[in-house]
XYZ file of C-alpha atoms in Angstrom:
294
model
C 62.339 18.002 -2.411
C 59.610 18.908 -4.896
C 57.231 21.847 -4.332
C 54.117 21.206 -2.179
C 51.091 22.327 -2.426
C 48.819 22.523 0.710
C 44.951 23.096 1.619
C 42.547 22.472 4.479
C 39.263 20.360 3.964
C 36.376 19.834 6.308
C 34.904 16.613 6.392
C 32.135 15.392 9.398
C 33.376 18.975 11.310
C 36.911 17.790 11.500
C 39.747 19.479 9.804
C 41.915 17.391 7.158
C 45.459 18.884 6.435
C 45.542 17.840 2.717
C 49.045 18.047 1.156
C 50.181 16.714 -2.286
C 53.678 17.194 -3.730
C 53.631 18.129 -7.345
C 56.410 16.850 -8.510
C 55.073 13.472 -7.920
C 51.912 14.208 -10.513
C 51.918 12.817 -14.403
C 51.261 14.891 -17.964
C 48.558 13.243 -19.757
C 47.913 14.300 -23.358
C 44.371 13.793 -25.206
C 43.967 14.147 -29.029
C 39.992 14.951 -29.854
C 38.530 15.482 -32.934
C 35.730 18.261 -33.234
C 33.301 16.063 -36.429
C 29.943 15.899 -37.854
C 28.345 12.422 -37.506
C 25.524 10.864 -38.687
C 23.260 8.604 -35.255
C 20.026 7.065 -35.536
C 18.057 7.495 -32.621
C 13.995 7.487 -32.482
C 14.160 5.715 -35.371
C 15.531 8.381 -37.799
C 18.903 9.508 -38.728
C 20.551 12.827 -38.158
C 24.036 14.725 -38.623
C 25.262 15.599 -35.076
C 28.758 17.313 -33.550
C 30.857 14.902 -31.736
C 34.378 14.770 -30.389
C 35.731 11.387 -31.355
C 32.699 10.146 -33.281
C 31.006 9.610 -30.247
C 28.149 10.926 -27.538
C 28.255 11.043 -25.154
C 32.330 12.371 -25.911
C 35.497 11.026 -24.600
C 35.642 10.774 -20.442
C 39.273 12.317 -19.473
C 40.689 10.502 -16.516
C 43.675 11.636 -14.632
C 44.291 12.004 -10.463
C 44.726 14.966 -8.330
C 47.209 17.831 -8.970
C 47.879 16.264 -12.655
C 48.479 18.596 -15.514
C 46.288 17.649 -18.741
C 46.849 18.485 -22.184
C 43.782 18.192 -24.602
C 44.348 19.152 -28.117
C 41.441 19.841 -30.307
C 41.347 19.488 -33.966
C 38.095 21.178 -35.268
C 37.380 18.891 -38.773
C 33.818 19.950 -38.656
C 32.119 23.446 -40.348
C 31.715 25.404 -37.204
C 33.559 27.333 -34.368
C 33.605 25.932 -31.358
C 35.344 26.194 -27.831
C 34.953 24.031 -24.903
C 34.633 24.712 -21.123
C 36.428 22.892 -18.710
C 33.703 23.557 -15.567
C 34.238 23.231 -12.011
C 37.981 23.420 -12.854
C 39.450 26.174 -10.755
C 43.051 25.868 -11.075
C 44.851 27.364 -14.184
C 43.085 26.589 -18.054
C 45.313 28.279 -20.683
C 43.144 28.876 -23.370
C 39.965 28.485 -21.394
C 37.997 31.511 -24.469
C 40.239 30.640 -27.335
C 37.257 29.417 -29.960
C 38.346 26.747 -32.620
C 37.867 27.987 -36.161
C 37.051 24.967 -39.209
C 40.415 23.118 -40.245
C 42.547 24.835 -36.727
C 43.199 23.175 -33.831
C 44.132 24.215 -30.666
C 45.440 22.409 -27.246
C 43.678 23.424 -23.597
C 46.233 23.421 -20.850
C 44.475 22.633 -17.683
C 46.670 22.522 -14.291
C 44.410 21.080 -12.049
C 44.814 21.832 -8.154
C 42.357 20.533 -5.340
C 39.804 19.051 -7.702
C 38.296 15.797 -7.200
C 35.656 13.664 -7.895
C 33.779 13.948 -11.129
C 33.451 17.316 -13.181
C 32.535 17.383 -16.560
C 33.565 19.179 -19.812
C 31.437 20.857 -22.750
C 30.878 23.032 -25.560
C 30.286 26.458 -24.883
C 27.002 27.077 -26.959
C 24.167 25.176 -25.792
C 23.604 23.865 -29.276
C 26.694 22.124 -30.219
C 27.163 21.223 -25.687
C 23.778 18.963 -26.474
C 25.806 16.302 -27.974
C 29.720 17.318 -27.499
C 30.145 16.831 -23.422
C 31.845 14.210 -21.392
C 33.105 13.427 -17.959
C 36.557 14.424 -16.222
C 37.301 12.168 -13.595
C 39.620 13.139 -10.831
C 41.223 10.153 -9.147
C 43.080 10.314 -5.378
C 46.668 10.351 -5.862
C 48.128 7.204 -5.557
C 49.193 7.417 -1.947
C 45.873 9.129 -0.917
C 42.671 6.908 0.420
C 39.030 8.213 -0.435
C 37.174 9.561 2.837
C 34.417 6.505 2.436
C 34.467 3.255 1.613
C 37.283 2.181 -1.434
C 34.900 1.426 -4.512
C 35.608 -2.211 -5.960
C 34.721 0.064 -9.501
C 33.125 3.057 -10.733
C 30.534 3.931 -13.411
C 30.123 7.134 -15.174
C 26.769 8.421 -15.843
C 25.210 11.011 -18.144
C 22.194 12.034 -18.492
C 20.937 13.922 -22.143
C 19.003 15.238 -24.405
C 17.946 13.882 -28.167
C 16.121 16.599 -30.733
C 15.076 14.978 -34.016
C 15.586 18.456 -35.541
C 19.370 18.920 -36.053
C 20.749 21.623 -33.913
C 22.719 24.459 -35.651
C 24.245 27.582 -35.028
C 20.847 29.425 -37.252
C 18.724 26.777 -34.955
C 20.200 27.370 -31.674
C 17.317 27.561 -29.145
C 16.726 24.943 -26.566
C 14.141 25.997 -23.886
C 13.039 23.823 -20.973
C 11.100 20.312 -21.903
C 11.636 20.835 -26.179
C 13.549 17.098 -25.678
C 11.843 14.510 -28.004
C 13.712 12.332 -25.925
C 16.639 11.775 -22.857
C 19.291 9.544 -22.831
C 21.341 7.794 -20.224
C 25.061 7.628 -21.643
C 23.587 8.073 -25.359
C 20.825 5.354 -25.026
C 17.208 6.467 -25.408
C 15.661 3.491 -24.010
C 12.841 1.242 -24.251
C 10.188 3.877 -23.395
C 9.895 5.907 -26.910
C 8.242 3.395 -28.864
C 11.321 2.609 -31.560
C 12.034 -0.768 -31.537
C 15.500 0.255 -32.666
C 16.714 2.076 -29.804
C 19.414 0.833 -27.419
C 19.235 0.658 -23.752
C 21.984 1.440 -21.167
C 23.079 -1.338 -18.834
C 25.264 -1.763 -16.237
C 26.251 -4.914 -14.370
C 27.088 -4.989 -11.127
C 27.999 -8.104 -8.695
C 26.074 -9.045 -5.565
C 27.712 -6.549 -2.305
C 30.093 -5.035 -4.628
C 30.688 -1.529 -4.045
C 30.601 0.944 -7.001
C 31.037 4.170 -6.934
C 28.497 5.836 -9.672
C 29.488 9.599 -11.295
C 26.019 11.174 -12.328
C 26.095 13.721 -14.780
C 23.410 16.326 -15.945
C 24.482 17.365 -19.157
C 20.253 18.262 -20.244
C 20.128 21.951 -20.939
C 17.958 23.914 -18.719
C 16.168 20.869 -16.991
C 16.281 19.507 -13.752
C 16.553 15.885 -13.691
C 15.691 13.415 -11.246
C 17.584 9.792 -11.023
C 17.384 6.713 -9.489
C 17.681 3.108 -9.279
C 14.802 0.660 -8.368
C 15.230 -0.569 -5.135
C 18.743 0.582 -4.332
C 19.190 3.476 -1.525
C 22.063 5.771 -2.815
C 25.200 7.460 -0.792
C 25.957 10.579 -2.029
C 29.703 11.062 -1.339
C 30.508 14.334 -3.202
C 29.103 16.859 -5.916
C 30.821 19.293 -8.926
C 34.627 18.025 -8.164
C 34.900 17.708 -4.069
C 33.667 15.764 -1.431
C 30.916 15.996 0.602
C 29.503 14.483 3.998
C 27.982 11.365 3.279
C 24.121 11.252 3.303
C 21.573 8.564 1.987
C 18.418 9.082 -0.651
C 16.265 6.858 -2.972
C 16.734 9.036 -5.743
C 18.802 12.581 -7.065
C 17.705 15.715 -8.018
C 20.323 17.412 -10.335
C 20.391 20.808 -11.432
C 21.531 21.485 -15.146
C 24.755 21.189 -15.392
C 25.389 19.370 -11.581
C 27.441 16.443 -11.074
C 26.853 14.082 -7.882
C 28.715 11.134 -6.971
C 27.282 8.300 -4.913
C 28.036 4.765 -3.717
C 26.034 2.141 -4.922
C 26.029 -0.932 -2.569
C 23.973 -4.052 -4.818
C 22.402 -6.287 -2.295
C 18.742 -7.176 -3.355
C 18.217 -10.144 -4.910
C 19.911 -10.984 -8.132
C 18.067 -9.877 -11.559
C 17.287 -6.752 -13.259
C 16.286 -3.243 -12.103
C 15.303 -0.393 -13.573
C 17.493 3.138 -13.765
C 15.407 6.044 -14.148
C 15.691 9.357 -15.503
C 13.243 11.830 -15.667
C 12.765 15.927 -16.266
C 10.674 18.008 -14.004
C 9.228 19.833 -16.711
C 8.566 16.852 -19.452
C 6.684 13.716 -19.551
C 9.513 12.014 -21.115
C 10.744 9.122 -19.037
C 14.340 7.243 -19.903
C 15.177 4.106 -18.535
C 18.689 1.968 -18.162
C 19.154 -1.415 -16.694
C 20.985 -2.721 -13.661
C 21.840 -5.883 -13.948
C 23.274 -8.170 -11.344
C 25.897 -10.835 -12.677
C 26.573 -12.604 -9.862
C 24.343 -14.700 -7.051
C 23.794 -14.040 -3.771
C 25.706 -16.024 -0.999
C 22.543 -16.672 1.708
């Protein structure tokens, strides 16, 4: 028999025995590359960090109780570490900082996590574009506590500065955004004709279960969907009892997950994210795909 690991979680004031065995979890290994891109947003062109080439970075994606090892090659000119948060299990390496031309690779054991968490550089300057999502999967044999998802969609909500961000230019205070972004995409509302807008498609009475990220330094944001009513099902890596709301309020740095059930009628609807401390206004798309059946 392989080791087990047990725990105790309370959901709607009963108590869950929750036992997984770890012999049964996988290794997954994740090669990331710490480099300086250029990405037009706003209608100008700036050199940014990235892991991969790409923001909003790389989304890690492994289930319960899985060990992952993420190897970082730094090809860019600064230092950098990255913090795993919400992870409370074992990180070896967790304040090892990545020096120009080194790499290094985290070793994250993860435990009772689950859900969505998130991943980011340590300084705030470099976290503003190198962040992602680590989703947390149900072991195979386990069933969520709501409603099985037909499919999920990561969200993140960020930040754009037209000034490049540096370790000499390092300050971000509360509303300096020249714009926020939902997965990367400015939106329609900052008057460049250029900019891209997020979209996701979704079919009539599918269920989707949404991951919503706040990766905006120091601001609180506030999300939702036109005419959808939102289930939040957990927050920051473990479940929660389910409750409804028209829109979220996320702290910096917060992570809630929600089901999204589609059933008004087929077109397009706005997503909507918005500071509490800035008139800056980002929206996304929902689009529906498929007809109704009445």
């Amino acid at each position: 028999m392989g080791s087990e690991k047990q725990g105790f979680i309370w959901l709607s004031g009963l108590l869950f025995l929750n036992i997984f065995v770890l012999s049964t979890a996988d290794v997954h290994y994740y090669e990331f590359s710490l480099q300086e891109s250029p990405f037009t947003k706003l209608c100008s062109t700036k050199i940014i960090l990235t892991l991969n080439g790409s923001f909003p970075g790389p989304e890690i994606r492994v289930r319960r109780g899985d060990t992952v090892f993420v190897n970082v090659h730094n090809q860019a000119n600064y230092a950098v570490s990255l913090d795993w948060e919400g992870v409370t299990d074992t990180i070896d390496g967790s304040n090892n900082t990545i020096q120009p031309g080194r790499n290094f690779t985290y070793n994250i054991e993860l435990g009772d996590e689950i859900g969505t968490l998130r991943w980011h550089a340590t300084s705030a300057w470099a976290a503003a574009t190198v962040h992602g999502a680590f989703v947390i999967l149900p072991v195979a044999t386990e069933d969520y506590p709501f409603p099985a998802p037909t499919s999920d969609q990561t969200i993140i909500l960020g930040e754009w500065f037209r000034e490049e961000l540096t370790e000499a230019n390092q300050t971000i205070t509360p509303g300096s955004a020249d714009a926020y972004t939902i997965n990367g995409h400015p939106g329609e509302t900052y008057g460049c004709s250029k900019d891209t807008t997020f979209e996701m498609q979704v079919d009539y009475e599918g269920l989707y279960l949404v991951r919503v990220i706040n990766a905006v330094a120091n601001e609180t944001m506030v999300f939702d969907i036109e005419n959808h009513r939102l289930t939040i099902v957990g927050q920051n890596g473990t479940y929660s009892n389910r409750s409804f709301t028209n829109s979220l309020t996320l702290a910096p740095g917060q992570v809630i997950d929600v089901l999204l059930f589609p059933n008004q009628n087929v077109g397009r609807y706005y997503i909507t994210a918005r500071s509490s401390s800035s008139t800056h206004i980002t929206n996304g798309m929902l689009r529906y795909t498929t007809t109704t059946t009445f």
